[in-house]
Short mmCIF file of C-alpha atoms and ligand atoms in Angstrom, two decimals:
data_model
loop_
_atom_site.label_atom_id
_atom_site.label_comp_id
_atom_site.label_asym_id
_atom_site.label_seq_id
_atom_site.Cartn_x
_atom_site.Cartn_y
_atom_site.Cartn_z
CA MET A 1 14.76 -13.80 -39.32
CA ASN A 2 10.71 -13.34 -39.61
CA CYS A 3 8.75 -10.38 -38.25
CA ARG A 4 6.97 -12.77 -35.46
CA GLN A 5 10.68 -13.81 -34.36
CA ALA A 6 12.18 -10.45 -34.21
CA ARG A 7 9.15 -8.91 -32.04
CA LYS A 8 9.78 -11.92 -29.75
CA LEU A 9 12.93 -11.24 -29.83
CA LEU A 10 12.49 -7.81 -29.19
CA THR A 11 10.04 -8.24 -26.29
CA HIS A 12 12.23 -10.18 -24.75
CA SER A 13 15.15 -7.86 -24.62
CA MET A 14 13.37 -4.46 -24.26
CA GLY A 15 14.73 -3.57 -27.62
CA ALA A 16 18.42 -4.31 -27.17
CA ASN A 17 18.87 -7.64 -29.37
CA ALA A 18 20.84 -6.82 -31.95
CA GLN A 19 19.97 -9.39 -34.71
CA ALA A 20 16.10 -7.86 -33.89
CA ARG A 21 17.38 -4.29 -34.17
CA ARG A 22 18.78 -5.19 -37.27
CA HIS A 23 15.74 -6.85 -38.97
CA ALA A 24 14.08 -3.86 -37.66
CA ALA A 25 16.14 -1.35 -39.40
CA SER A 26 14.86 -2.37 -42.51
CA CYS A 27 10.93 -3.20 -41.64
CA GLY A 28 8.85 -0.54 -41.00
CA ALA A 29 6.26 -2.26 -38.89
CA CYS A 30 9.14 -3.64 -36.86
CA SER A 31 10.77 -0.58 -36.58
CA ARG A 32 7.23 1.13 -35.05
CA PHE A 33 6.67 -2.00 -33.20
CA ALA A 34 10.34 -0.92 -31.61
CA THR A 35 10.18 2.32 -30.98
CA ARG A 36 6.77 1.90 -28.86
CA LEU A 37 8.62 -0.57 -26.60
CA LYS A 38 11.30 1.67 -26.09
CA GLU A 39 9.08 4.33 -24.52
CA ILE A 40 7.06 1.52 -22.78
CA ASP A 41 10.86 0.00 -21.16
CA ARG A 42 11.28 3.77 -20.22
CA ALA A 43 7.95 4.00 -18.53
CA LEU A 44 8.82 0.21 -16.76
CA VAL A 45 12.39 1.94 -15.71
CA ALA A 46 10.79 4.64 -13.88
CA PRO A 47 9.07 4.74 -10.79
CA ARG A 48 5.61 5.58 -10.82
CA SER A 49 5.98 8.07 -7.75
CA GLU A 50 9.02 9.04 -6.14
CA ILE A 51 7.16 9.55 -2.36
CA SER A 52 9.12 10.21 0.82
CA PRO A 53 7.78 9.01 4.08
CA PRO A 54 5.76 12.07 5.76
CA PRO A 55 7.48 12.74 8.97
CA GLY A 56 5.89 10.93 11.87
CA PHE A 57 5.04 8.05 9.68
CA ALA A 58 6.69 5.59 11.75
CA ARG A 59 5.14 6.77 15.59
CA ARG A 60 1.95 6.48 13.29
CA VAL A 61 2.67 2.87 12.10
CA ARG A 62 3.76 2.23 15.92
CA SER A 63 0.37 3.28 16.91
CA ARG A 64 -1.27 0.94 14.60
CA LEU A 65 0.50 -2.28 16.14
CA ALA A 66 -1.88 -5.13 16.36
CA PRO A 67 -1.44 -6.25 20.17
CA THR A 68 1.18 -8.53 20.93
CA GLU A 69 0.94 -12.35 21.61
CA ASP A 70 0.02 -11.81 25.59
CA LEU A 71 -2.74 -9.09 24.69
CA ILE A 72 -4.13 -11.48 22.32
CA GLY A 73 -3.61 -14.49 24.91
CA TRP A 74 -5.64 -12.57 27.67
CA ALA A 75 -8.23 -11.67 25.42
CA ALA A 76 -8.76 -15.43 23.89
CA LEU A 77 -9.14 -16.10 27.65
CA ARG A 78 -11.96 -13.55 28.03
CA LEU A 79 -13.27 -14.52 24.58
CA LEU A 80 -12.95 -18.63 25.30
CA PRO A 81 -16.85 -19.51 25.34
CA ALA A 82 -17.64 -17.69 22.29
CA THR A 83 -14.60 -18.91 20.48
CA LEU A 84 -15.26 -22.46 21.60
CA ALA A 85 -18.98 -21.77 20.61
CA VAL A 86 -17.89 -20.83 16.93
CA VAL A 87 -15.62 -24.00 16.72
CA LEU A 88 -18.16 -26.17 17.54
CA LEU A 89 -20.28 -24.45 15.13
CA LEU A 90 -17.28 -24.84 12.23
CA SER A 91 -16.89 -28.04 12.99
CA TRP A 92 -20.66 -28.82 12.71
CA LEU A 93 -21.11 -27.18 9.24
CA ASN A 94 -17.88 -29.01 8.42
CA LEU A 95 -19.61 -32.48 9.33
CA ARG A 96 -22.62 -31.45 7.01
CA GLY A 97 -19.34 -31.38 4.28
CA GLU A 98 -19.73 -27.85 3.75
CA SER A 99 -16.48 -26.07 3.40
CA VAL A 100 -15.37 -23.30 5.24
CA GLN A 101 -12.94 -20.73 3.65
CA ASN A 102 -10.38 -19.36 4.75
CA ALA A 103 -10.21 -16.06 2.56
CA ALA A 104 -7.18 -14.36 4.54
CA ALA A 105 -3.87 -16.84 3.72
CA GLU A 106 -1.77 -17.07 6.05
CA ASN A 107 1.66 -17.30 3.89
CA PRO A 108 0.91 -13.87 1.24
CA THR A 109 3.34 -15.55 -1.01
CA ASP A 110 1.03 -18.57 -2.04
CA ALA A 111 -1.57 -16.63 -2.22
CA VAL A 112 0.63 -14.19 -4.72
CA VAL A 113 1.77 -17.79 -6.75
CA SER A 114 -1.75 -18.66 -7.32
CA TRP A 115 -2.88 -15.26 -8.70
CA MET A 116 0.39 -15.42 -10.53
CA LEU A 117 0.00 -18.33 -12.18
CA ASP A 118 -3.71 -18.30 -12.99
CA LEU A 119 -4.55 -21.12 -10.23
CA ASN A 120 -7.47 -19.56 -9.24
CA VAL A 121 -8.10 -16.57 -12.36
CA GLY A 122 -7.99 -17.00 -15.94
CA ASP A 123 -6.01 -14.48 -17.88
CA GLY A 124 -7.39 -14.95 -21.20
CA SER A 125 -4.43 -15.93 -22.95
CA MET B 1 7.78 -15.94 4.83
CA GLU B 2 9.67 -19.24 4.79
CA ASN B 3 12.77 -20.15 2.75
CA GLU B 4 14.52 -16.75 4.03
CA THR B 5 17.92 -19.04 3.54
CA VAL B 6 17.62 -18.46 -0.65
CA HIS B 7 18.22 -14.86 0.57
CA ALA B 8 21.49 -15.50 2.25
CA LEU B 9 22.55 -15.71 -1.75
CA THR B 10 24.07 -12.58 -2.76
CA LEU B 11 21.26 -10.72 -4.17
CA PRO B 12 22.50 -7.17 -6.33
CA MET B 13 19.06 -5.38 -5.31
CA THR B 14 20.37 -2.69 -7.09
CA SER B 15 19.60 0.52 -5.46
CA LEU B 16 17.39 -1.18 -2.44
CA SER B 17 20.58 -2.74 -0.78
CA ARG B 18 22.86 0.14 0.80
CA SER B 19 22.53 -1.95 3.71
CA LEU B 20 22.12 -0.85 6.99
CA PRO B 21 23.98 -2.57 9.77
CA VAL B 22 23.06 -6.04 10.20
CA ASP B 23 23.63 -6.28 14.13
CA ASP B 24 21.49 -2.96 14.82
CA ASP B 25 18.95 -4.75 12.65
CA ALA B 26 18.99 -7.81 14.72
CA ILE B 27 19.36 -6.38 18.09
CA LEU B 28 15.82 -4.23 17.00
CA VAL B 29 14.25 -7.23 15.87
CA ALA B 30 15.29 -9.65 18.88
CA GLU B 31 13.66 -6.86 21.00
CA ALA B 32 10.61 -6.40 18.66
CA ASN B 33 9.84 -9.96 18.74
CA ASP B 34 9.65 -9.36 22.51
CA GLY B 35 6.70 -7.11 22.25
CA ASP B 36 8.94 -3.91 22.48
CA ARG B 37 6.98 -1.50 20.23
CA GLU B 38 9.31 1.40 20.09
CA ALA B 39 12.29 -1.13 19.01
CA PHE B 40 10.15 -1.68 16.02
CA GLU B 41 9.25 1.81 15.58
CA ARG B 42 13.03 2.16 15.01
CA LEU B 43 13.11 -0.36 12.47
CA VAL B 44 10.35 1.37 10.40
CA GLU B 45 12.59 4.47 10.67
CA ARG B 46 15.44 2.70 9.46
CA HIS B 47 13.84 0.85 6.72
CA GLN B 48 10.92 3.18 5.44
CA ASN B 49 12.59 5.02 2.62
CA ARG B 50 13.71 1.46 0.85
CA VAL B 51 9.91 0.47 1.37
CA PHE B 52 8.85 3.95 0.22
CA ARG B 53 10.80 3.69 -2.93
CA LEU B 54 9.84 0.27 -3.82
CA ALA B 55 6.02 0.56 -3.08
CA GLY B 56 6.49 3.48 -5.53
CA ARG B 57 7.83 1.71 -8.06
CA PHE B 58 4.17 0.35 -8.18
CA PHE B 59 1.77 3.22 -7.18
CA ARG B 60 1.22 6.62 -8.89
CA HIS B 61 -0.45 8.32 -5.59
CA ARG B 62 0.84 8.77 -2.48
CA GLU B 63 -2.13 7.33 -0.53
CA ASP B 64 -1.80 4.41 -2.33
CA VAL B 65 2.34 4.11 -1.25
CA GLU B 66 1.52 5.45 2.29
CA GLU B 67 -1.10 2.37 2.67
CA ALA B 68 1.11 -0.10 0.63
CA ALA B 69 3.99 0.93 3.51
CA GLN B 70 2.30 1.17 6.22
CA ASP B 71 0.53 -2.63 5.32
CA THR B 72 3.87 -3.80 5.06
CA PHE B 73 5.11 -2.58 8.24
CA LEU B 74 2.04 -4.21 9.98
CA THR B 75 2.40 -7.34 8.25
CA ALA B 76 5.75 -7.52 9.26
CA TRP B 77 4.83 -6.81 13.50
CA THR B 78 2.40 -8.96 13.12
CA LYS B 79 4.50 -12.08 11.46
CA LEU B 80 8.37 -11.23 12.60
CA GLY B 81 8.14 -14.33 14.74
CA THR B 82 8.30 -16.38 11.37
CA TYR B 83 11.66 -14.32 10.51
CA LYS B 84 14.58 -16.14 11.12
CA ALA B 85 17.00 -13.79 10.66
CA LYS B 86 19.23 -16.65 8.98
CA ALA B 87 19.36 -13.92 6.15
CA PRO B 88 19.00 -9.97 6.37
CA PHE B 89 16.18 -8.24 7.73
CA GLU B 90 16.01 -5.93 4.74
CA HIS B 91 16.10 -8.81 2.68
CA TRP B 92 12.98 -10.38 4.12
CA LEU B 93 11.11 -7.16 4.68
CA THR B 94 11.29 -6.30 0.84
CA ARG B 95 9.19 -9.64 0.30
CA VAL B 96 6.63 -8.45 2.57
CA CYS B 97 6.66 -5.26 0.91
CA LEU B 98 6.39 -6.94 -2.53
CA ASN B 99 3.59 -9.51 -1.42
CA THR B 100 1.70 -6.29 -0.33
CA CYS B 101 2.24 -4.30 -3.35
CA TYR B 102 0.98 -7.33 -5.03
CA MET B 103 -2.40 -7.69 -3.31
CA ARG B 104 -3.02 -4.60 -3.62
CA LEU B 105 -2.54 -4.41 -7.17
CA ARG B 106 -4.69 -6.87 -7.62
CA ARG B 107 -7.52 -4.57 -6.11
CA GLU B 108 -6.95 -1.77 -8.50
CA LYS B 109 -8.88 -0.60 -10.70
CA PRO B 110 -8.05 -0.09 -14.30
CA GLN B 111 -8.51 3.42 -14.77
CA GLU B 112 -6.44 3.94 -11.42
CA ARG B 113 -3.69 2.84 -13.37
CA LEU B 114 -3.27 5.65 -15.81
CA PRO B 115 -1.99 8.93 -15.07
CA ALA B 116 -3.22 11.82 -14.46
CA GLU B 117 -0.11 13.96 -16.99
CA ILE B 118 3.07 13.17 -17.98
CA GLY B 119 5.73 14.50 -16.32
CA SER B 120 8.46 17.23 -18.21
CA GLU B 121 11.31 14.54 -17.76
CA ALA B 122 9.57 12.08 -19.81
CA GLY B 123 10.90 12.90 -23.40
CA ASP B 124 8.05 12.70 -25.84
CA PRO B 125 5.20 13.36 -23.57
CA ASN B 126 2.61 11.97 -26.57
CA ALA B 127 4.84 8.92 -27.03
CA ARG B 128 4.94 8.81 -23.18
CA LEU B 129 1.21 8.66 -22.73
CA ASP B 130 0.65 5.52 -25.55
CA ALA B 131 3.24 3.67 -23.27
CA GLU B 132 1.48 4.78 -20.06
CA ARG B 133 -2.19 3.70 -21.69
CA LEU B 134 -0.71 0.56 -23.31
CA LEU B 135 0.80 -0.40 -19.74
CA ALA B 136 -2.56 0.23 -18.17
CA ARG B 137 -3.73 -2.19 -20.61
CA LEU B 138 -2.00 -5.01 -19.04
CA GLU B 139 -3.09 -7.51 -16.01
CA PRO B 140 -1.69 -5.80 -12.93
CA ARG B 141 0.42 -9.20 -12.04
CA ASP B 142 1.75 -8.53 -15.73
CA ARG B 143 3.24 -5.17 -15.12
CA PHE B 144 4.19 -6.09 -11.83
CA ILE B 145 6.59 -8.95 -13.16
CA LEU B 146 7.96 -6.49 -15.77
CA GLN B 147 8.60 -3.44 -13.30
CA LEU B 148 10.40 -6.28 -11.64
CA LEU B 149 12.64 -7.54 -14.38
CA HIS B 150 12.93 -4.57 -16.58
CA GLY B 151 12.35 -1.58 -13.65
CA GLU B 152 14.38 -3.12 -10.68
CA GLY B 153 16.98 -4.74 -13.43
CA TRP B 154 16.41 -8.60 -11.17
CA SER B 155 16.98 -11.62 -13.29
CA THR B 156 14.33 -14.01 -12.94
CA THR B 157 16.59 -16.27 -10.45
CA GLU B 158 17.08 -13.24 -8.44
CA ILE B 159 13.14 -12.19 -8.57
CA ALA B 160 12.45 -16.04 -7.45
CA ALA B 161 14.76 -15.33 -4.26
CA GLN B 162 13.30 -12.42 -3.21
CA LEU B 163 9.50 -13.49 -3.12
CA GLY B 164 10.24 -17.29 -2.74
CA TRP B 165 8.69 -18.39 -5.66
CA THR B 166 10.29 -21.46 -7.68
CA VAL B 167 12.05 -20.00 -10.41
CA SER B 168 10.13 -21.87 -12.77
CA ASN B 169 7.45 -19.80 -11.62
CA VAL B 170 8.68 -17.09 -12.57
CA LYS B 171 9.65 -17.73 -16.19
CA VAL B 172 5.96 -18.72 -16.61
CA ARG B 173 4.96 -15.29 -15.69
CA ALA B 174 7.83 -13.42 -17.33
CA PHE B 175 6.84 -15.88 -20.37
CA ARG B 176 3.05 -14.81 -19.97
CA ALA B 177 3.66 -11.02 -19.39
CA ARG B 178 5.60 -10.74 -22.48
CA ARG B 179 3.97 -12.45 -24.70
CA ARG B 180 0.72 -9.98 -23.98
CA LEU B 181 3.04 -7.08 -24.05
CA ARG B 182 3.94 -8.05 -27.73
CA GLN B 183 0.35 -8.71 -28.46
CA LEU B 184 -0.49 -5.15 -27.00
CA VAL B 185 1.95 -3.38 -29.04
CA GLU B 186 1.29 -5.18 -32.15
CA ALA B 187 -2.40 -4.38 -31.86
CA GLY B 188 -1.40 -0.93 -31.05
ZN1 ZN C 1 9.04 -6.98 -39.22
#
């Protein structure tokens, strides 16, 4: 086993792979690599903070809840003329070939997957 | 928020799942779906400890953890209608929380990732600080996946189920994260 293979196995197992550890035991550079990796594993396992919900947290959340559908329905009815105007404007823009981006993803998971898999953003790796 | 059927799989969820009575959740969810804010407040009370613990894995400062937890519940409120109750509510809420934390991590500035000080529990403080500095150089998405793999101890299958991703997506991201970690440690 060479150093490259050993470090791959060490990284994959966070230092636990027995074969790679045997290599590291007789290789100074890989031994240092394994030591640093162990510390990183410890940092990953530890939570970054241990914070309990403050008193009244649930009540505060409740006070910030968005209007329910019924309320939204009434609000939408009151805003119907303005809504129609916006819809017409957007349709017109679309006809002119301008794409209207919807920045707020309907399903957060889709946006996250795009981000994680570099569909939108390169990570240079 | 679809595919919660995958959560019918028995997930270990480590310390996340000291499960609360599911029936109580089901009643409260039904009431909250009818617009009952008090019922939703009860849901928050029942699940806030878990959500804070999970958010605390990703954020260092109290205000970030609190905001992530609050955003989780506010999103859960607006998306509650998409929860089909085929799996426990806490699994669905975990997914909402993980997604919320992700979106916040994307916006985190690199300097915010470093701790102001290293606690005494850490063993060798210099080695720990060195590790934290290195982790701070990882892309948040790489750190996120490594925290789920090594911090939560979830398998790629479990992460996929929790986040509603495909297993291959998780594997690709885990491979990239580990490769980047190896490069950083080697560059040390
Ligand atoms: Zn070596």
